[in-house]
Amino acid sequence: MFVISKNDLLNWVHDLASSKNVLAPVLNNRGETIFEKIHDHKQIHLNYQTTMVSPRKFIYPTRQDIKQPSLNEIQGKIIFGIHACDMHALSVLDKTFLGEFKDSYYAELREKTAIIVLNCNKACEKKYPNFILKGFCASMDSGPFLKLKKGYDIEITDIGKQQYLIETASKKGRELIAKSKKFKKALKKDISQKIKLKKSALVSFTKKLETKGLPELLAKTLDHPVYKQTADSRCLSCTNCTMVCPTCFCYNIEDNIAYDLKTAGRNRYWDSCQELNFGKVHDGNFREPRLARLRQFVTHKLSTWLEQYGCFGCVGCGRCMTWCPTNIDLTEMAKEIQKDFKEGKIK
Amino acid sequence: MGLTGFGESAISFSSLSVDNKSFVHTIRVAGNVTREISRLNVGDKLEVRGPYGNEWPLKKVKGKNVIVIAGGIGMAPLRPVVHYLLQNRKKYKKLFLIYGSKEEESILYKDELEKWSKSGDIEVLLSVDKETNVCFLNLCHGLVTTLLDKIDVPLSDSVTFTCGSEAMMHFVCKGMIERGQKPRDIYISMERRMKCGVGHCGHCQIGAKFVCKDGAVFSYTDIKKYADNFL
Ligand code: SF4
Ligand code: SF4
Ligand code: FES
C-alpha cells in the first residue's frame, strides 16, 4: 500500500497518458462528466458523479465487426478513476463473457486494459432538471468502496489532506506504480483512515433497496399490476435503461454487405430487451406487450440474474432511472411489490 | 448455420450422425437466411458452428413408454429421437409417434413414417388440420390433441417428448396433464430468437434460462414457471 499526493498522482497519470491511451473522467462543455482519452492531467475531473455512459463500452464496444475486428485503437488502454459500482459491473459482465463460453473479443480487451478504481467517499448524487441521480450501490453490495479482490489493477482512495491511498491488485498494477518514485509506503494511520472513510461512506446513502428475499419475491409475483401500470402509463420502450446500464450484455448480430457486393462484415452491437422485436421468432413475439419487456428488465436485474450468475444484475449505479425520459425506477417497482407483500396482499 | 452477408440461423439436427460423418438438417424457409440456404446448390459452401445446447433425455427415460408428439416442422428435431428409440427398441416399453400437420402436403418424411408404422415397433398416429381426401396410413382430420385419447398406456409410467409451435405445445401439455401425466415427465423443445448460441446475446432468455445453452429441451416444470411463454 502506498500514499501519494494528489498532485503527484495526477502527474503520474499525465506521464502514463504520454505513452498509453488513458481514459479518465473529463468534464465536457455541457457540465457532464464523460470518460475520454486524456492528453493532459488538467482535463481530469476526479470529483465526479456517475457518468451517463458506463465504461463498459471500452471493454464491450457498442458495435464491433466480428469478422474483421479492428483492435488497433482499443489496444493497451488504461481506465483511470472508475467508481466501485462500475468496476463491480465489469465483474458481472465477466460472468457472461468469460464464463462457460469465452468471448475472445471481450477477453482480449479485458486483458489489455488496466483498470484503476476510485472509491467513493460519499453516496453519489447529482441534480438533473427532472430528476436527482442517486446511487444505491451500498444496497447492492457493490460500493461505495470496492469489494472485489481481483479483476482490476489498482484501487485508490481519497484519504483527505490532498493524499491518496493506493492499493495494487495485480502485476499490471504494480508495474504501473513502479513508473513513479512518488509513491510512498502507506502508514498505519493512512490505512485506518481508509477504514474510517469506508464506514462513513456506507451510511451516507439516502436511496436504499432491501434485497433480502427480493429475488424470490419477484419470481412469484410476475403478474403484479405494477408492471402493467408503469409500462402502460410511462414506458416508451426507448431502450435508454439498457443502453446506460453497465451490466446489460445483450447484443444483436447483423451482416452488412459491402457496396462492391464482394465482401460482408458481421456486426454485433448492443441490443435491448425493450426493443419490440427482441423476442420475435417465426412462431410469434414472446415479449410483445410493453409490460412484458419492462418486467424482463426489472426481473432480470433483481431476480433471474441470481439464478444465472449468483449475483444481482444491478449494481445500484442509478443510471437507468436517471436517463429514462419518464424516470421509471426499478427500485420503486420492487418496493411496491415488497409493500404489498408486507401488508399480506401477496402470499 | 450461416451464410456470409445474410446472417446465421439456429437449426436443429434431424438425424443421428450418419456414419459419424454427416448429419441431416431439415430447413423450412422462414426468413432471409433460410431462404438463401434453400437456394444453395450442391458444392456451395455454408458456415456451420455448434453444436449447442442439451439433448433429449433418452437415456434417463429407459424402461418407460415414450410418447413423441410433433407439430409441423417440430417433427424435424424429433426424427432422430424416433431413430434412437427404434435402434434401442428393447430398452423402452410402448412407443408412440403422434404427429400433426397443417395439411397433408406438409407431412415430412412420409416414407419413413410408413416404414415405422409397418414395423409395429412404434404406433404412428397422424392428423391434419385441413381436411383431405388423401389416404395415408391412419391420417385423421383434426388437431393433434384429438389423438391423445388413443394413448393406451398408463401415463404414470410414460414420458412425453414434444416439439411444435408453442400454441400447439400448450394444448398438448394441457391435454397430457389432464390425462394424468406428471408435468415433470413432459419434455419440451423451446424455440426462441437466437443470435449467438452460447448464452451471450441474451435473445433466447426465458426467465433465468438461456434456450441456446440450457435448452432447447426443458422439462415442463422447469420452464413453465417463468414469464413470457405460452405453455
Ligand atoms: S439496473 Fe439501473 S441502477 Fe441497476 S446497474 Fe443497471 S442502470 Fe444501474
Ligand atoms: S435481457 Fe434486458 S435487462 Fe437483461 S441483460 Fe439483456 S438488455 Fe439487459
Ligand atoms: S442465442 Fe444468444 S444467448 Fe442464447
XYZ file of C-alpha atoms and ligand atoms in Angstrom:
598
model
C 0.000 0.000 0.000
C 1.207 3.457 -0.868
C 0.254 7.059 -0.398
C 0.738 9.825 -2.891
C -0.247 13.459 -3.015
C -2.998 14.485 -5.395
C -0.554 16.468 -7.484
C 1.870 13.617 -7.851
C -0.928 11.235 -8.608
C -2.172 13.422 -11.447
C 1.358 13.903 -12.744
C 1.795 10.161 -12.787
C -1.416 9.787 -14.826
C -0.164 12.550 -17.098
C 3.035 10.622 -17.752
C 1.100 7.426 -18.392
C -1.023 9.303 -20.920
C 2.021 10.272 -22.929
C 2.725 6.685 -23.888
C -0.624 4.939 -23.484
C -4.289 5.558 -24.066
C -5.602 6.763 -20.758
C -9.345 7.143 -20.391
C -10.382 9.280 -17.487
C -13.374 11.306 -16.278
C -13.454 14.623 -18.104
C -15.925 17.465 -17.757
C -17.469 18.329 -21.114
C -18.850 21.687 -22.140
C -22.357 20.687 -21.062
C -21.226 20.212 -17.499
C -21.375 16.429 -17.731
C -18.582 14.056 -16.933
C -17.657 11.536 -19.592
C -14.848 9.035 -19.898
C -12.499 10.161 -22.600
C -8.933 9.784 -23.753
C -6.860 12.423 -21.995
C -3.657 14.168 -23.026
C -3.184 16.339 -20.023
C -3.934 15.659 -16.365
C -5.618 19.067 -16.123
C -8.526 17.518 -18.034
C -9.243 15.034 -15.274
C -12.306 15.683 -13.178
C -11.846 13.416 -10.182
C -14.731 14.543 -8.064
C -17.408 13.357 -10.469
C -20.811 11.721 -10.106
C -21.851 8.702 -12.149
C -21.457 9.223 -15.900
C -24.327 8.630 -18.315
C -22.483 6.045 -20.418
C -20.688 3.496 -18.321
C -17.096 2.430 -19.003
C -18.394 -0.953 -20.194
C -18.149 0.412 -23.738
C -14.349 0.299 -23.570
C -14.331 -3.440 -22.930
C -17.522 -4.302 -24.760
C -17.764 -1.841 -27.672
C -21.194 -0.678 -28.754
C -20.564 -2.014 -32.253
C -17.940 -4.412 -33.476
C -17.259 -6.242 -36.719
C -16.663 -9.776 -35.513
C -15.340 -10.981 -38.831
C -12.604 -8.370 -39.010
C -12.224 -6.877 -35.564
C -10.255 -3.656 -35.655
C -8.451 -3.715 -32.379
C -5.806 -1.075 -33.061
C -7.464 1.898 -31.483
C -8.501 -0.038 -28.468
C -5.315 -1.818 -27.564
C -3.439 -1.283 -24.338
C -5.778 1.062 -22.529
C -5.781 2.360 -19.008
C -9.083 3.349 -17.490
C -8.454 5.751 -14.655
C -10.916 6.591 -11.914
C -13.911 4.372 -12.490
C -16.180 4.079 -9.492
C -16.581 0.919 -7.469
C -20.066 0.254 -8.853
C -18.792 0.325 -12.435
C -15.934 -1.999 -11.568
C -18.410 -4.378 -9.972
C -20.484 -4.111 -13.130
C -17.489 -5.234 -15.188
C -17.041 -8.214 -12.922
C -20.715 -9.002 -13.522
C -20.192 -8.773 -17.288
C -17.195 -11.081 -16.913
C -19.542 -13.800 -15.730
C -21.335 -13.674 -19.065
C -18.443 -13.198 -21.442
C -15.689 -15.084 -19.626
C -17.882 -17.811 -18.167
C -18.847 -21.133 -19.676
C -18.111 -19.828 -23.172
C -15.340 -17.329 -23.528
C -15.888 -14.369 -25.809
C -12.491 -13.816 -27.385
C -13.154 -10.163 -28.323
C -14.189 -9.267 -24.820
C -11.381 -11.330 -23.293
C -8.787 -9.565 -25.401
C -9.945 -6.076 -24.488
C -10.362 -7.018 -20.847
C -6.876 -8.463 -20.763
C -5.286 -5.461 -22.441
C -6.973 -2.866 -20.279
C -5.594 -1.737 -16.948
C -8.242 -0.520 -14.544
C -7.718 1.976 -11.766
C -10.697 2.199 -9.450
C -11.578 5.238 -7.386
C -13.537 4.616 -4.188
C -16.401 6.973 -3.387
C -16.316 8.685 -0.018
C -19.952 9.672 -0.284
C -23.094 8.395 -1.936
C -23.249 9.909 -5.394
C -25.972 12.402 -6.002
C -26.465 14.831 -8.849
C -29.323 17.104 -9.731
C -30.713 16.958 -13.250
C -33.636 19.100 -14.451
C -36.280 16.454 -13.741
C -34.550 14.016 -11.511
C -31.902 13.600 -8.887
C -29.451 10.847 -9.656
C -28.835 8.835 -6.529
C -26.641 5.800 -6.306
C -27.641 2.856 -4.119
C -24.593 0.670 -4.588
C -24.383 0.103 -0.828
C -27.671 -1.817 -1.006
C -26.442 -3.869 -3.932
C -23.172 -4.740 -2.194
C -21.099 -3.173 -4.944
C -19.823 0.014 -3.372
C -19.179 2.756 -2.430
C -15.799 1.136 -1.695
C -14.601 -1.699 -3.837
C -15.462 -5.144 -2.537
C -13.641 -7.157 -5.162
C -10.268 -8.766 -4.662
C -9.338 -9.217 -8.299
C -10.295 -8.307 -11.844
C -8.858 -4.787 -11.588
C -5.345 -3.416 -11.153
C -5.224 -0.511 -8.739
C -7.604 0.846 -6.136
C -7.285 4.451 -4.993
C -8.932 6.249 -2.086
C -9.010 9.935 -1.309
C -7.936 9.906 2.355
C -8.082 13.676 2.770
C -5.448 16.390 3.033
C -4.751 16.019 -0.703
C -3.470 12.484 -0.117
C -4.495 9.274 -1.861
C -4.109 5.720 -0.635
C -3.010 3.354 -3.388
C -3.517 -0.422 -3.344
C -2.401 -2.668 -6.156
C -4.247 -5.837 -7.070
C -2.266 -7.230 -9.985
C 1.124 -7.440 -11.614
C -0.025 -4.890 -14.165
C -0.927 -2.546 -11.329
C 2.411 -2.969 -9.603
C 4.254 -2.281 -12.837
C 2.328 0.941 -13.352
C 3.118 2.085 -9.818
C 6.790 1.327 -10.371
C 6.882 4.026 -13.036
C 6.974 6.768 -10.420
C 9.129 7.294 -7.350
C 6.476 9.476 -5.735
C 4.543 6.577 -4.231
C 5.466 6.377 -0.531
C 4.806 3.427 1.702
C 1.495 3.867 3.486
C 1.467 4.275 7.261
C -0.900 2.613 9.692
C -2.821 5.853 10.091
C -3.445 6.059 6.344
C -4.946 2.619 6.344
C -7.117 3.264 9.369
C -8.232 6.492 7.731
C -9.481 4.469 4.801
C -11.422 2.168 7.088
C -12.978 5.175 8.802
C -13.984 6.742 5.484
C -15.428 3.472 4.267
C -17.704 3.338 7.294
C -18.909 6.902 6.927
C -19.434 6.449 3.178
C -21.629 3.424 3.787
C -24.058 5.366 5.946
C -24.283 8.349 3.595
C -26.894 6.719 1.338
C -30.425 8.016 1.211
C -31.536 5.709 -1.580
C -31.824 2.121 -0.469
C -33.257 -1.180 -1.566
C -33.888 -4.159 0.691
C -32.506 -7.094 -1.273
C -33.164 -9.865 1.211
C -35.762 -12.207 -0.222
C -36.283 -9.909 -3.197
C -35.286 -12.349 -5.986
C -37.706 -14.989 -4.687
C -40.465 -12.441 -4.183
C -40.141 -11.095 -7.728
C -40.089 -14.621 -9.132
C -43.509 -15.348 -7.698
C -45.135 -12.010 -8.451
C -44.723 -11.937 -12.229
C -48.345 -10.878 -12.588
C -48.126 -7.960 -10.194
C -50.058 -4.980 -11.623
C -47.140 -2.577 -11.103
C -45.558 -3.755 -14.339
C -48.601 -3.106 -16.448
C -49.400 0.174 -14.759
C -45.893 1.509 -15.172
C -45.454 0.177 -18.683
C -48.776 1.454 -19.972
C -48.580 4.879 -18.412
C -44.902 5.729 -18.621
C -42.656 3.342 -20.561
C -41.715 4.474 -24.070
C -39.619 1.373 -24.845
C -36.872 3.781 -25.794
C -34.195 1.314 -24.553
C -32.300 4.023 -22.642
C -32.311 1.945 -19.457
C -30.497 -0.940 -21.080
C -28.105 1.284 -23.011
C -26.859 3.076 -19.904
C -26.903 0.037 -17.642
C -23.330 -1.123 -17.035
C -24.222 -4.826 -16.763
C -26.508 -5.346 -19.767
C -24.866 -7.847 -22.080
C -27.420 -8.348 -24.848
C -26.359 -7.862 -28.429
C -27.698 -8.341 -31.901
C -25.767 -9.565 -34.917
C -26.256 -8.284 -38.416
C -24.403 -8.997 -41.635
C -23.520 -5.985 -43.747
C -22.682 -6.499 -47.372
C -20.097 -4.074 -48.770
C -21.103 -1.840 -51.668
C -18.961 -3.866 -54.065
C -21.093 -6.895 -53.109
C -17.914 -8.892 -52.717
C -17.321 -8.848 -49.004
C -19.501 -8.752 -45.962
C -18.923 -7.863 -42.362
C -20.715 -9.323 -39.399
C -21.554 -6.611 -36.927
C -22.590 -7.189 -33.415
C -23.990 -4.291 -31.490
C -25.683 -3.610 -28.165
C -29.289 -4.670 -28.231
C -32.078 -4.256 -25.743
C -34.852 -6.438 -24.393
C -37.017 -3.300 -24.513
C -36.964 -3.429 -28.311
C -40.275 -4.649 -29.771
C -38.742 -7.388 -31.900
C -36.146 -8.584 -29.425
C -38.038 -11.798 -28.713
C -39.665 -12.260 -32.080
C -39.452 -15.541 -33.930
C -41.357 -17.007 -36.834
C -43.773 -18.527 -34.343
C -44.642 -15.277 -32.576
C -43.338 -12.470 -30.434
C -42.872 -13.620 -26.883
C -42.470 -10.156 -25.415
C -44.792 -8.090 -27.492
C -46.695 -6.404 -24.642
C -44.715 -3.496 -23.261
C -45.332 -4.734 -19.750
C -43.548 -7.986 -20.605
C -40.494 -6.069 -21.765
C -40.393 -3.812 -18.735
C -40.853 -6.828 -16.481
C -37.967 -8.573 -18.231
C -35.670 -5.685 -17.330
C -36.744 -5.499 -13.691
C -36.883 -9.220 -13.002
C -33.668 -9.895 -14.877
C -31.715 -7.322 -12.891
C -33.184 -8.180 -9.498
C -34.205 -11.824 -9.718
C -33.286 -14.165 -12.567
C -29.720 -12.827 -12.771
C -29.057 -14.505 -9.424
C -30.168 -17.843 -10.787
C -27.959 -17.332 -13.823
C -24.828 -15.932 -12.262
C -25.185 -15.950 -8.485
C -25.228 -12.172 -8.220
C -27.607 -9.313 -8.889
C -27.632 -7.786 -12.370
C -27.984 -4.378 -10.765
C -25.047 -2.691 -9.092
C -27.089 0.292 -7.948
C -25.449 2.913 -10.130
C -28.724 4.800 -10.560
C -28.359 5.328 -14.312
C -31.469 3.654 -15.739
C -33.895 5.795 -13.751
C -31.927 8.988 -14.339
C -31.768 8.688 -18.105
C -35.246 7.236 -18.504
C -37.313 10.022 -20.104
C -40.055 9.397 -17.546
C -37.706 8.336 -14.737
C -39.073 4.850 -14.274
C -37.258 3.460 -11.259
C -36.893 -0.285 -10.896
C -36.371 0.032 -7.143
C -39.743 1.782 -6.849
C -41.439 -1.109 -8.624
C -39.645 -3.599 -6.398
C -40.644 -1.600 -3.326
C -44.272 -1.551 -4.354
C -44.254 -5.334 -4.576
C -42.426 -5.580 -1.257
C -45.011 -3.312 0.328
C -47.890 -5.469 -0.906
C -46.083 -8.494 0.436
C -45.561 -6.924 3.852
C -49.208 -5.932 4.019
C -50.167 -9.514 3.314
C -51.661 -8.792 -0.116
C -49.292 -11.355 -1.616
C -48.604 -14.741 -0.091
C -25.828 -22.271 -39.936
C -24.744 -19.154 -41.665
C -24.194 -17.509 -44.989
C -21.889 -14.530 -45.203
C -23.884 -11.444 -45.990
C -27.154 -12.882 -44.790
C -26.504 -13.993 -41.243
C -26.995 -17.073 -39.171
C -29.893 -19.240 -38.160
C -30.187 -21.842 -35.417
C -31.132 -25.180 -36.966
C -31.638 -28.439 -35.097
C -30.352 -31.859 -36.123
C -32.907 -34.042 -37.816
C -30.809 -37.187 -37.815
C -28.393 -39.044 -35.645
C -24.938 -38.834 -37.123
C -24.693 -40.758 -40.366
C -21.563 -42.976 -40.230
C -20.067 -40.450 -37.793
C -19.513 -38.209 -40.791
C -22.575 -36.250 -41.658
C -25.899 -35.021 -40.388
C -29.267 -34.243 -41.853
C -30.911 -30.875 -41.308
C -34.456 -30.082 -42.283
C -34.893 -26.420 -43.046
C -38.129 -24.556 -43.551
C -37.870 -21.283 -45.392
C -38.909 -18.733 -42.780
C -36.569 -15.772 -43.181
C -33.679 -14.390 -45.199
C -31.072 -16.898 -44.099
C -33.176 -19.990 -44.596
C -34.375 -18.692 -47.948
C -30.810 -18.237 -49.145
C -29.842 -21.658 -47.809
C -32.709 -23.162 -49.779
C -31.224 -21.647 -52.935
C -27.821 -23.258 -52.496
C -26.593 -25.829 -54.959
C -24.539 -28.936 -54.403
C -20.959 -27.802 -53.850
C -21.841 -24.384 -52.449
C -20.425 -23.621 -49.061
C -22.150 -22.555 -45.892
C -20.893 -21.788 -42.413
C -21.612 -24.153 -39.577
C -20.842 -23.753 -35.895
C -22.014 -25.675 -32.878
C -23.491 -27.957 -31.705
C -25.045 -26.008 -28.860
C -27.342 -26.846 -26.014
C -28.610 -30.043 -24.485
C -30.317 -33.181 -25.756
C -33.489 -35.153 -25.264
C -33.106 -37.204 -22.050
C -33.306 -40.506 -23.919
C -31.079 -42.480 -21.575
C -32.822 -41.193 -18.472
C -36.214 -42.454 -19.604
C -35.200 -46.048 -20.324
C -37.780 -48.604 -19.288
C -40.724 -46.292 -19.861
C -43.356 -45.764 -22.502
C -42.247 -42.904 -24.710
C -44.818 -40.667 -26.364
C -43.375 -38.439 -29.061
C -45.703 -35.617 -30.104
C -44.723 -33.451 -33.051
C -46.386 -30.497 -34.720
C -45.372 -29.319 -38.189
C -41.658 -28.658 -38.572
C -41.343 -29.805 -34.939
C -41.088 -33.287 -36.443
C -37.557 -32.474 -37.599
C -35.780 -32.471 -34.213
C -37.882 -35.452 -33.136
C -36.873 -37.622 -36.080
C -33.517 -38.580 -34.501
C -35.422 -39.330 -31.297
C -37.512 -41.893 -33.163
C -34.366 -43.281 -34.798
C -32.714 -43.685 -31.422
C -35.773 -45.273 -29.838
C -36.080 -47.788 -32.675
C -32.373 -48.597 -32.610
C -32.676 -49.276 -28.895
C -36.186 -50.684 -29.111
C -35.786 -53.261 -26.313
C -34.874 -50.647 -23.747
C -38.265 -48.966 -23.881
C -41.848 -50.060 -23.356
C -44.515 -48.950 -25.816
C -43.615 -46.170 -28.250
C -45.919 -43.601 -29.853
C -45.362 -41.047 -32.541
C -48.220 -38.579 -32.691
C -47.714 -36.125 -35.494
C -49.956 -33.282 -36.527
C -49.553 -31.185 -39.659
C -51.417 -28.270 -41.184
C -52.168 -30.048 -44.418
C -51.442 -33.398 -45.947
C -48.789 -31.978 -48.315
C -46.650 -30.700 -45.465
C -46.211 -34.050 -43.737
C -42.471 -34.705 -43.541
C -40.583 -37.993 -44.011
C -43.579 -39.895 -45.407
C -41.506 -42.920 -46.474
C -40.117 -43.297 -43.024
C -43.495 -42.851 -41.379
C -44.800 -45.766 -43.441
C -41.805 -47.882 -42.586
C -42.053 -47.141 -38.888
C -45.762 -47.809 -38.866
C -45.393 -51.128 -40.643
C -42.600 -52.266 -38.344
C -45.037 -52.394 -35.448
C -42.301 -51.131 -33.156
C -43.945 -47.759 -32.754
C -47.553 -46.689 -33.021
C -47.733 -43.889 -35.560
C -50.779 -41.612 -35.340
C -51.239 -38.765 -37.793
C -53.542 -35.791 -38.041
C -54.024 -32.828 -40.359
C -55.835 -29.584 -39.604
C -57.103 -29.146 -43.149
C -59.475 -31.765 -44.495
C -58.066 -34.015 -47.191
C -59.144 -36.909 -49.375
C -55.723 -38.446 -49.431
C -55.481 -41.758 -47.667
C -52.184 -42.070 -45.877
C -51.713 -44.501 -43.026
C -54.331 -43.711 -40.380
C -54.369 -39.996 -41.158
C -57.294 -38.299 -39.491
C -58.723 -34.829 -39.696
C -58.428 -32.596 -36.633
C -55.971 -31.097 -34.209
C -53.154 -33.225 -32.924
C -54.678 -33.178 -29.434
C -57.612 -35.290 -30.666
C -55.146 -38.166 -30.939
C -54.161 -38.045 -27.275
C -57.112 -40.289 -26.381
C -55.536 -43.083 -28.374
C -52.697 -43.403 -25.884
C -53.474 -46.677 -24.175
C -50.641 -46.963 -21.687
C -50.534 -45.723 -18.070
C -49.204 -42.173 -18.128
C -47.597 -42.606 -14.725
C -45.111 -44.878 -16.466
C -44.655 -42.697 -19.557
C -42.733 -39.690 -20.697
C -43.724 -37.250 -23.407
C -41.352 -35.504 -25.795
C -42.940 -32.695 -27.731
C -41.900 -30.108 -30.271
C -44.020 -27.784 -32.339
C -45.417 -24.304 -32.163
C -45.798 -23.021 -28.635
C -49.566 -22.811 -29.054
C -49.674 -26.478 -30.077
C -47.407 -27.482 -27.192
C -49.617 -25.537 -24.800
C -52.586 -27.725 -25.721
C -50.512 -30.899 -25.792
C -49.150 -30.257 -22.281
C -52.572 -29.303 -21.003
C -54.079 -32.430 -22.535
C -51.396 -34.720 -21.179
C -51.558 -33.245 -17.680
C -55.364 -33.536 -17.673
C -54.972 -37.184 -18.596
C -52.712 -37.721 -15.613
C -49.193 -37.153 -16.888
C -46.804 -35.654 -14.352
C -45.657 -32.204 -15.589
C -42.073 -33.169 -14.831
C -42.313 -36.059 -17.304
C -43.164 -33.796 -20.216
C -40.136 -32.601 -22.152
C -40.474 -29.653 -24.460
C -38.197 -28.234 -27.112
C -38.433 -24.450 -26.986
C -37.854 -22.039 -29.822
C -36.568 -18.540 -29.220
C -34.732 -15.934 -31.217
C -31.068 -16.897 -31.211
C -28.103 -14.859 -32.275
C -25.083 -16.355 -30.545
C -25.903 -19.866 -29.352
C -23.610 -19.559 -26.357
C -25.530 -17.590 -23.732
C -24.120 -14.176 -24.589
C -26.532 -12.253 -26.788
C -29.459 -12.641 -24.399
C -32.121 -13.046 -27.074
C -33.189 -16.560 -26.185
C -33.743 -15.960 -22.480
C -36.841 -17.327 -20.801
C -36.584 -16.214 -17.200
C -33.234 -17.450 -15.950
C -32.807 -19.958 -18.778
C -30.903 -19.498 -21.989
C -32.674 -21.669 -24.543
C -29.465 -21.919 -26.568
C -27.232 -23.350 -23.890
C -29.579 -24.613 -21.159
C -32.123 -25.965 -23.669
C -33.635 -26.251 -26.126
C -35.111 -29.234 -24.261
C -36.665 -28.466 -20.872
C -38.928 -30.306 -18.534
C -42.328 -28.584 -18.473
C -41.936 -27.890 -14.742
C -38.611 -26.131 -15.191
C -39.701 -23.718 -17.890
C -43.403 -23.081 -17.345
C -42.753 -21.088 -14.157
C -41.059 -18.217 -15.994
C -42.699 -15.239 -17.624
C -43.264 -14.820 -21.341
C -44.018 -18.284 -22.565
C -47.313 -19.519 -23.968
C -47.105 -23.003 -22.463
S -30.373 -1.563 -13.361
Fe -30.168 0.670 -13.307
S -29.302 1.134 -11.282
Fe -29.010 -1.058 -11.651
S -26.957 -1.237 -12.552
Fe -28.396 -1.064 -14.276
S -28.516 1.127 -14.746
Fe -27.561 0.936 -12.708
S -32.328 -9.077 -21.139
Fe -32.612 -6.851 -20.998
S -32.092 -6.358 -18.869
Fe -31.251 -8.381 -19.313
S -29.141 -8.009 -19.998
Fe -30.421 -8.093 -21.828
S -30.982 -5.989 -22.295
Fe -30.220 -6.037 -20.149
S -28.776 -17.326 -28.518
Fe -27.583 -15.740 -27.614
S -27.948 -16.059 -25.511
Fe -28.958 -17.722 -26.407
